[in-house]
Amino acid sequence: MRVITQHSLGGPEVLTVEDAPEPRPLPTEVLVRVAAIGLNPLEARLRAGEMPLLGGPPFVLGWDVSGVVEAAPGTWRWRPGDEVFGMPLFPRPARAYAELVAAPALHLVRRPAALSHVEAAALPVVGLTAWQGLVDLAGVSAGDRVLVHGGGGGVGHVAIQIAKAFGAHVVTTASGSKREFVEGLGADEVIDHREVDFTTAVRDVDVVLDTLGGRTVWRSLAVLRPGGHLVTMTSEDDAGLGAAAAAAGLRFSGIAVDPDPVGLRGLVELVERGALRVHVDRVFPFEQVVEAHRALEAGHLRGKLVLTV
Ligand SMILES: NC(=O)c1ccc[n+]([C@@H]2O[C@H](COP(=O)([O-])OP(=O)(O)OC[C@H]3O[C@@H](n4cnc5c(N)ncnc54)[C@H](OP(=O)(O)O)[C@@H]3O)[C@@H](O)[C@H]2O)c1
């Protein structure tokens, strides 16, 4: 089978398509023939060597996949031909930039007809991150005021829709060119982060979902109501933020997303009742992964980037 691998750390050009042995599923795992692969900013950082999660090269990046079960000799949960998607094994290596992936049966769910393979591959990492932050950790409910930072990006565009589906009033920060996009997803108020300081434009927030870190996450403490909850996914200084939040009478959580099938099924339910759609900014063929990673690094995306196999 073909995989996308790298033999050194560096820019997008280190990624190459090569032949590799097919993975062998263990008992409790399935072999999935991959149709589409979702890309995430983390993968650009791993490729460049900014994080040591996968050790030294050579390695194969990738977690978000949608495809068809090729073989399921060691599990009763799936049969060949089943359409599945998920983010198996995260954050251990899943080697998903590949034609075939071996995945724990429980890390996959059935692909709904309402999602193409491309859309399904775009959903797991960003969808589960938003779900775990807003639903599992913050327990967002009707009438809550929720601030989603980076509402036009991968996590943000799904988070807006989840918060709306649970009845929240959603404020989001996004660049002005994405105003119509985020309003179309249901955002009630949009703050153009290039023009307006969000701390002057919103207050009494119940939950902040931070996708940005840096100054933004620290300054977000100021817009929460007493007892409000700051949830971040940037893991820069969770201990410091937690202490500052506690001193101010606020709650704080840092997320490391995990491949929870219950959350994935929650996302599927929202898709099936028309409350959640996945926006794919651009699709690249497998062989054009270098161009895809250039686009990933350039940022300012509207939703997601996906590779097709
Ligand atoms: N901890 C975890 O488990 C976990 C899981 C998933 C993701 N993450 C991390 O979460 C971050 C977001 O991921 P993603 O997939 O959503 O990335 P993304 O698709 O690149 O989205 C980031 C968004 O932020 C916007 N943005 C940039 N500067 C901004 C500012 N000052 N104010 C408001 N918006 C701003 C960008 O759009 P414009 O520049 O056009 O405004 C872009 O739409 C990444 O660092 C990722 O690695 C962590």
Short mmCIF file of C-alpha atoms and ligand atoms in Angstrom, two decimals:
data_model
loop_
_atom_site.label_atom_id
_atom_site.label_comp_id
_atom_site.label_asym_id
_atom_site.label_seq_id
_atom_site.Cartn_x
_atom_site.Cartn_y
_atom_site.Cartn_z
CA MET A 1 0.00 0.00 0.00
CA ARG A 2 1.00 3.62 -0.35
CA VAL A 3 1.68 5.85 2.64
CA ILE A 4 2.77 9.43 3.05
CA THR A 5 5.91 9.44 5.15
CA GLN A 6 8.94 11.58 5.94
CA HIS A 7 12.59 10.76 6.58
CA SER A 8 13.52 14.10 8.07
CA LEU A 9 11.82 16.90 9.98
CA GLY A 10 11.15 20.07 8.04
CA GLY A 11 8.85 21.95 5.67
CA PRO A 12 6.00 20.42 3.66
CA GLU A 13 8.48 19.19 1.04
CA VAL A 14 9.79 16.46 3.39
CA LEU A 15 6.52 14.55 2.86
CA THR A 16 6.80 11.76 0.26
CA VAL A 17 4.52 9.03 -1.05
CA GLU A 18 6.10 5.57 -0.68
CA ASP A 19 5.16 1.89 -0.58
CA ALA A 20 4.89 0.27 2.84
CA PRO A 21 3.70 -3.07 4.22
CA GLU A 22 -0.01 -3.30 4.96
CA PRO A 23 -0.87 -2.94 8.67
CA ARG A 24 -2.15 -6.11 10.36
CA PRO A 25 -5.12 -5.60 12.66
CA LEU A 26 -4.83 -7.18 16.12
CA PRO A 27 -7.80 -8.79 17.86
CA THR A 28 -10.35 -6.00 18.62
CA GLU A 29 -9.14 -4.04 15.58
CA VAL A 30 -10.28 -3.63 11.97
CA LEU A 31 -8.49 -2.88 8.74
CA VAL A 32 -9.97 0.18 7.01
CA ARG A 33 -9.49 1.06 3.34
CA VAL A 34 -9.15 4.83 3.58
CA ALA A 35 -11.21 7.07 1.27
CA ALA A 36 -10.38 10.45 2.81
CA ILE A 37 -8.02 11.88 5.45
CA GLY A 38 -8.64 15.06 7.46
CA LEU A 39 -5.69 17.38 8.12
CA ASN A 40 -5.08 19.18 11.40
CA PRO A 41 -2.65 21.97 12.40
CA LEU A 42 -0.96 19.58 14.87
CA GLU A 43 0.29 17.51 11.93
CA ALA A 44 2.21 20.47 10.47
CA ARG A 45 3.90 20.96 13.84
CA LEU A 46 4.79 17.27 14.13
CA ARG A 47 6.13 17.21 10.57
CA ALA A 48 8.34 20.19 11.35
CA GLY A 49 9.63 18.70 14.61
CA GLU A 50 8.02 21.30 16.88
CA MET A 51 6.51 18.56 19.07
CA PRO A 52 8.11 15.18 19.92
CA LEU A 53 4.85 13.17 20.07
CA LEU A 54 5.82 10.64 17.35
CA GLY A 55 9.53 10.40 18.12
CA GLY A 56 12.05 10.80 15.30
CA PRO A 57 11.36 10.15 11.60
CA PRO A 58 10.55 8.13 9.62
CA PHE A 59 6.90 8.24 10.70
CA VAL A 60 3.46 8.45 9.14
CA LEU A 61 1.20 11.28 10.31
CA GLY A 62 -2.55 11.38 10.53
CA TRP A 63 -5.60 10.38 12.59
CA ASP A 64 -8.81 11.60 10.91
CA VAL A 65 -10.09 8.99 8.46
CA SER A 66 -13.21 7.93 6.64
CA GLY A 67 -13.33 4.69 4.68
CA VAL A 68 -14.66 1.17 4.29
CA VAL A 69 -13.88 -1.83 6.49
CA GLU A 70 -11.65 -4.14 4.44
CA ALA A 71 -11.25 -6.91 7.02
CA ALA A 72 -12.43 -7.47 10.58
CA PRO A 73 -11.05 -10.88 11.57
CA GLY A 74 -10.58 -10.03 15.24
CA THR A 75 -13.79 -8.22 16.15
CA TRP A 76 -17.56 -8.84 15.96
CA ARG A 77 -18.29 -5.11 15.85
CA TRP A 78 -17.74 -4.54 12.12
CA ARG A 79 -17.94 -6.48 8.87
CA PRO A 80 -16.14 -5.98 5.57
CA GLY A 81 -17.97 -3.32 3.57
CA ASP A 82 -19.11 -1.25 6.57
CA GLU A 83 -18.64 2.48 6.08
CA VAL A 84 -16.83 3.99 9.08
CA PHE A 85 -15.02 7.08 10.26
CA GLY A 86 -13.10 8.24 13.33
CA MET A 87 -9.77 9.37 14.79
CA PRO A 88 -8.31 6.07 15.96
CA LEU A 89 -5.64 5.85 18.65
CA PHE A 90 -5.12 9.59 19.10
CA PRO A 91 -2.61 10.73 20.30
CA ARG A 92 -0.64 7.51 19.69
CA PRO A 93 0.40 7.03 16.07
CA ALA A 94 -2.47 5.88 13.84
CA ARG A 95 -0.51 6.20 10.59
CA ALA A 96 -3.61 7.52 8.86
CA TYR A 97 -1.88 9.20 5.89
CA ALA A 98 -2.17 5.82 4.16
CA GLU A 99 -4.34 3.66 1.94
CA LEU A 100 -5.02 1.20 4.78
CA VAL A 101 -5.26 1.82 8.51
CA ALA A 102 -5.56 -0.66 11.39
CA ALA A 103 -7.86 0.81 14.04
CA PRO A 104 -9.50 -0.28 17.30
CA ALA A 105 -13.09 -1.24 16.46
CA LEU A 106 -14.36 1.02 19.24
CA HIS A 107 -12.61 4.10 17.88
CA LEU A 108 -14.81 4.09 14.76
CA VAL A 109 -18.48 4.80 14.16
CA ARG A 110 -20.75 4.24 11.17
CA ARG A 111 -20.54 6.97 8.53
CA PRO A 112 -23.99 8.53 8.12
CA ALA A 113 -25.36 8.94 4.59
CA ALA A 114 -25.58 12.68 5.25
CA LEU A 115 -21.77 12.95 5.32
CA SER A 116 -19.57 12.23 2.31
CA HIS A 117 -16.24 10.51 3.01
CA VAL A 118 -14.57 13.91 2.62
CA GLU A 119 -16.87 15.54 5.18
CA ALA A 120 -16.65 12.60 7.57
CA ALA A 121 -12.85 12.62 7.47
CA ALA A 122 -12.90 16.32 8.32
CA LEU A 123 -15.00 15.89 11.46
CA PRO A 124 -13.49 13.66 14.21
CA VAL A 125 -10.60 15.67 15.70
CA VAL A 126 -12.31 19.07 15.50
CA GLY A 127 -15.77 17.71 16.27
CA LEU A 128 -14.68 15.70 19.30
CA THR A 129 -12.57 18.58 20.61
CA ALA A 130 -15.54 20.94 20.43
CA TRP A 131 -17.90 18.29 21.85
CA GLN A 132 -15.61 17.38 24.75
CA GLY A 133 -15.09 21.08 25.56
CA LEU A 134 -18.65 22.30 25.27
CA VAL A 135 -20.74 19.24 26.15
CA ASP A 136 -18.62 16.93 28.33
CA LEU A 137 -16.62 19.55 30.23
CA ALA A 138 -18.72 22.72 30.23
CA GLY A 139 -22.18 21.12 30.01
CA VAL A 140 -23.49 23.91 27.79
CA SER A 141 -27.26 24.25 28.02
CA ALA A 142 -30.11 26.43 26.79
CA GLY A 143 -29.61 30.14 27.40
CA ASP A 144 -25.87 29.93 28.14
CA ARG A 145 -23.71 32.65 26.62
CA VAL A 146 -20.83 30.96 24.82
CA LEU A 147 -17.80 32.67 23.27
CA VAL A 148 -16.04 30.60 20.58
CA HIS A 149 -12.64 31.95 19.54
CA GLY A 150 -11.60 31.35 15.92
CA GLY A 151 -15.15 30.52 14.80
CA GLY A 152 -14.19 30.26 11.13
CA GLY A 153 -11.57 27.54 11.67
CA GLY A 154 -11.76 23.78 11.99
CA VAL A 155 -12.73 23.48 15.67
CA GLY A 156 -14.53 26.83 15.76
CA HIS A 157 -16.95 26.23 12.91
CA VAL A 158 -18.16 22.98 14.49
CA ALA A 159 -18.19 24.47 18.00
CA ILE A 160 -20.55 27.27 16.95
CA GLN A 161 -23.05 24.71 15.65
CA ILE A 162 -22.80 22.42 18.70
CA ALA A 163 -23.36 25.33 21.07
CA LYS A 164 -26.37 26.47 19.02
CA ALA A 165 -27.76 22.92 18.95
CA PHE A 166 -27.69 22.92 22.78
CA GLY A 167 -29.58 26.22 22.86
CA ALA A 168 -26.76 28.65 23.64
CA HIS A 169 -26.36 32.26 22.57
CA VAL A 170 -23.13 32.17 20.57
CA VAL A 171 -20.61 34.96 20.21
CA THR A 172 -17.57 34.27 18.06
CA THR A 173 -14.32 35.94 17.05
CA ALA A 174 -13.35 35.65 13.39
CA SER A 175 -11.75 37.80 10.74
CA GLY A 176 -14.26 40.09 9.00
CA SER A 177 -14.11 38.16 5.73
CA LYS A 178 -15.65 35.18 7.55
CA ARG A 179 -18.62 37.09 9.02
CA GLU A 180 -21.22 35.64 6.65
CA PHE A 181 -19.72 32.16 7.00
CA VAL A 182 -19.97 32.10 10.80
CA GLU A 183 -23.38 33.77 10.79
CA GLY A 184 -24.51 31.04 8.40
CA LEU A 185 -23.41 28.48 11.00
CA GLY A 186 -25.63 30.17 13.57
CA ALA A 187 -23.36 32.67 15.37
CA ASP A 188 -25.53 35.33 17.04
CA GLU A 189 -22.74 37.91 17.39
CA VAL A 190 -19.49 38.15 15.42
CA ILE A 191 -16.45 40.09 16.65
CA ASP A 192 -13.93 40.91 13.91
CA HIS A 193 -10.68 40.22 15.76
CA ARG A 194 -8.72 42.44 13.36
CA GLU A 195 -10.85 45.48 14.17
CA VAL A 196 -12.23 45.02 17.67
CA ASP A 197 -10.74 44.00 21.03
CA PHE A 198 -13.11 41.22 22.12
CA THR A 199 -12.77 42.16 25.80
CA THR A 200 -14.59 45.42 25.02
CA ALA A 201 -17.32 43.74 22.98
CA VAL A 202 -18.57 40.87 25.12
CA ARG A 203 -19.11 40.18 28.83
CA ASP A 204 -21.01 37.90 31.24
CA VAL A 205 -20.02 34.83 29.28
CA ASP A 206 -20.81 31.39 30.75
CA VAL A 207 -18.31 29.43 28.64
CA VAL A 208 -15.31 30.47 26.55
CA LEU A 209 -13.98 27.86 24.10
CA ASP A 210 -10.43 28.97 23.29
CA THR A 211 -8.75 27.75 20.10
CA LEU A 212 -5.95 30.32 20.07
CA GLY A 213 -3.95 30.42 23.30
CA GLY A 214 -1.41 33.21 23.79
CA ARG A 215 -2.81 36.53 24.95
CA THR A 216 -6.31 35.55 23.87
CA VAL A 217 -6.73 32.77 26.42
CA TRP A 218 -5.46 34.91 29.30
CA ARG A 219 -7.60 37.88 28.32
CA SER A 220 -10.64 35.62 28.06
CA LEU A 221 -10.75 35.36 31.87
CA ALA A 222 -12.02 38.96 31.91
CA VAL A 223 -15.17 38.30 29.88
CA LEU A 224 -16.52 35.42 32.01
CA ARG A 225 -19.31 35.86 34.55
CA PRO A 226 -18.55 34.74 38.13
CA GLY A 227 -18.39 30.93 38.07
CA GLY A 228 -17.97 30.91 34.28
CA HIS A 229 -15.82 28.25 32.59
CA LEU A 230 -12.73 28.81 30.43
CA VAL A 231 -11.96 25.79 28.22
CA THR A 232 -8.79 25.83 26.15
CA MET A 233 -7.16 23.37 23.76
CA THR A 234 -3.79 25.05 23.42
CA SER A 235 -2.13 23.56 26.54
CA GLU A 236 0.39 26.37 26.94
CA ASP A 237 0.18 27.09 30.66
CA ASP A 238 -2.71 25.11 32.04
CA ALA A 239 -1.39 25.26 35.62
CA GLY A 240 -1.01 29.05 35.51
CA LEU A 241 -4.40 29.55 33.88
CA GLY A 242 -6.05 27.20 36.33
CA ALA A 243 -4.62 29.13 39.29
CA ALA A 244 -5.63 32.50 37.81
CA ALA A 245 -9.14 31.23 37.08
CA ALA A 246 -9.56 29.83 40.62
CA ALA A 247 -8.37 33.11 42.14
CA ALA A 248 -11.00 34.95 40.10
CA GLY A 249 -13.81 32.54 41.05
CA LEU A 250 -13.87 30.91 37.60
CA ARG A 251 -13.57 27.36 36.33
CA PHE A 252 -10.80 26.25 33.98
CA SER A 253 -10.25 23.16 31.82
CA GLY A 254 -7.57 22.21 29.31
CA ILE A 255 -8.58 19.63 26.72
CA ALA A 256 -6.57 16.80 25.22
CA VAL A 257 -9.09 15.31 22.81
CA ASP A 258 -9.61 11.54 22.95
CA PRO A 259 -11.25 9.15 20.48
CA ASP A 260 -14.54 8.73 22.36
CA PRO A 261 -17.18 6.91 20.25
CA VAL A 262 -20.01 8.28 22.41
CA GLY A 263 -19.07 11.84 21.42
CA LEU A 264 -18.68 10.77 17.79
CA ARG A 265 -22.21 9.33 17.85
CA GLY A 266 -23.43 12.59 19.40
CA LEU A 267 -21.93 14.45 16.46
CA VAL A 268 -23.55 12.02 14.00
CA GLU A 269 -26.92 12.62 15.66
CA LEU A 270 -26.54 16.37 15.16
CA VAL A 271 -25.60 15.81 11.50
CA GLU A 272 -28.62 13.55 10.97
CA ARG A 273 -31.05 16.09 12.38
CA GLY A 274 -29.57 18.85 10.25
CA ALA A 275 -27.99 20.74 13.17
CA LEU A 276 -24.37 20.22 12.10
CA ARG A 277 -22.58 20.44 8.78
CA VAL A 278 -18.89 20.15 8.08
CA HIS A 279 -17.30 22.78 5.89
CA VAL A 280 -14.33 21.65 3.81
CA ASP A 281 -12.24 24.55 2.52
CA ARG A 282 -10.19 22.52 0.02
CA VAL A 283 -9.68 18.92 -1.05
CA PHE A 284 -6.32 17.65 -2.32
CA PRO A 285 -5.47 14.30 -3.91
CA PHE A 286 -3.17 12.06 -1.80
CA GLU A 287 -0.21 12.79 -4.12
CA GLN A 288 -0.55 16.54 -3.49
CA VAL A 289 0.07 16.33 0.25
CA VAL A 290 2.94 18.85 0.00
CA GLU A 291 0.54 21.48 -1.39
CA ALA A 292 -2.04 20.49 1.23
CA HIS A 293 0.47 21.04 4.05
CA ARG A 294 1.44 24.41 2.54
CA ALA A 295 -2.22 25.41 2.74
CA LEU A 296 -2.41 24.04 6.31
CA GLU A 297 0.55 26.18 7.32
CA ALA A 298 -0.78 29.28 5.56
CA GLY A 299 -3.81 29.10 7.87
CA HIS A 300 -6.81 31.46 7.69
CA LEU A 301 -8.86 28.45 6.65
CA ARG A 302 -12.61 28.29 6.43
CA GLY A 303 -13.29 24.92 8.04
CA LYS A 304 -11.04 22.04 7.00
CA LEU A 305 -8.55 20.58 4.54
CA VAL A 306 -8.92 16.98 3.35
CA LEU A 307 -6.84 14.52 1.29
CA THR A 308 -8.62 11.98 -0.91
CA VAL A 309 -7.09 8.58 -1.54
N1 LIG B 1 -5.78 19.96 22.62
C1 LIG B 1 -6.40 19.29 21.67
O1 LIG B 1 -6.78 18.14 21.88
C2 LIG B 1 -6.64 19.96 20.34
C3 LIG B 1 -7.56 19.39 19.44
C4 LIG B 1 -7.82 20.06 18.25
C5 LIG B 1 -7.16 21.26 17.94
N2 LIG B 1 -6.24 21.75 18.83
C6 LIG B 1 -5.53 23.01 18.53
O2 LIG B 1 -6.51 24.05 18.49
C7 LIG B 1 -6.09 25.06 17.59
C8 LIG B 1 -7.21 25.35 16.58
O3 LIG B 1 -7.37 24.23 15.73
P1 LIG B 1 -8.18 24.37 14.37
O4 LIG B 1 -8.15 23.05 13.69
O5 LIG B 1 -9.50 25.00 14.64
O6 LIG B 1 -7.26 25.42 13.58
P2 LIG B 1 -7.61 26.33 12.31
O7 LIG B 1 -8.56 25.58 11.43
O8 LIG B 1 -6.34 26.83 11.75
O9 LIG B 1 -8.46 27.54 12.91
C9 LIG B 1 -7.90 28.61 13.62
C10 LIG B 1 -8.80 29.84 13.34
O10 LIG B 1 -8.43 30.92 14.17
C11 LIG B 1 -8.62 32.14 13.43
N3 LIG B 1 -7.84 33.18 14.09
C12 LIG B 1 -6.50 33.46 13.99
N4 LIG B 1 -6.18 34.47 14.83
C13 LIG B 1 -7.32 34.82 15.47
C14 LIG B 1 -7.64 35.80 16.48
N5 LIG B 1 -6.71 36.61 16.99
N6 LIG B 1 -8.91 35.87 16.94
C15 LIG B 1 -9.87 35.04 16.44
N7 LIG B 1 -9.64 34.11 15.48
C16 LIG B 1 -8.38 34.00 15.01
C17 LIG B 1 -8.20 31.76 12.03
O11 LIG B 1 -8.88 32.50 11.03
P3 LIG B 1 -8.52 33.99 10.57
O12 LIG B 1 -7.02 34.15 10.77
O13 LIG B 1 -8.92 34.07 9.14
O14 LIG B 1 -9.32 34.83 11.46
C18 LIG B 1 -8.68 30.32 11.90
O15 LIG B 1 -9.99 30.29 11.34
C19 LIG B 1 -4.80 24.54 16.95
O16 LIG B 1 -3.70 25.09 17.64
C20 LIG B 1 -4.88 23.04 17.17
O17 LIG B 1 -3.62 22.41 17.16
C21 LIG B 1 -5.97 21.13 20.00
#
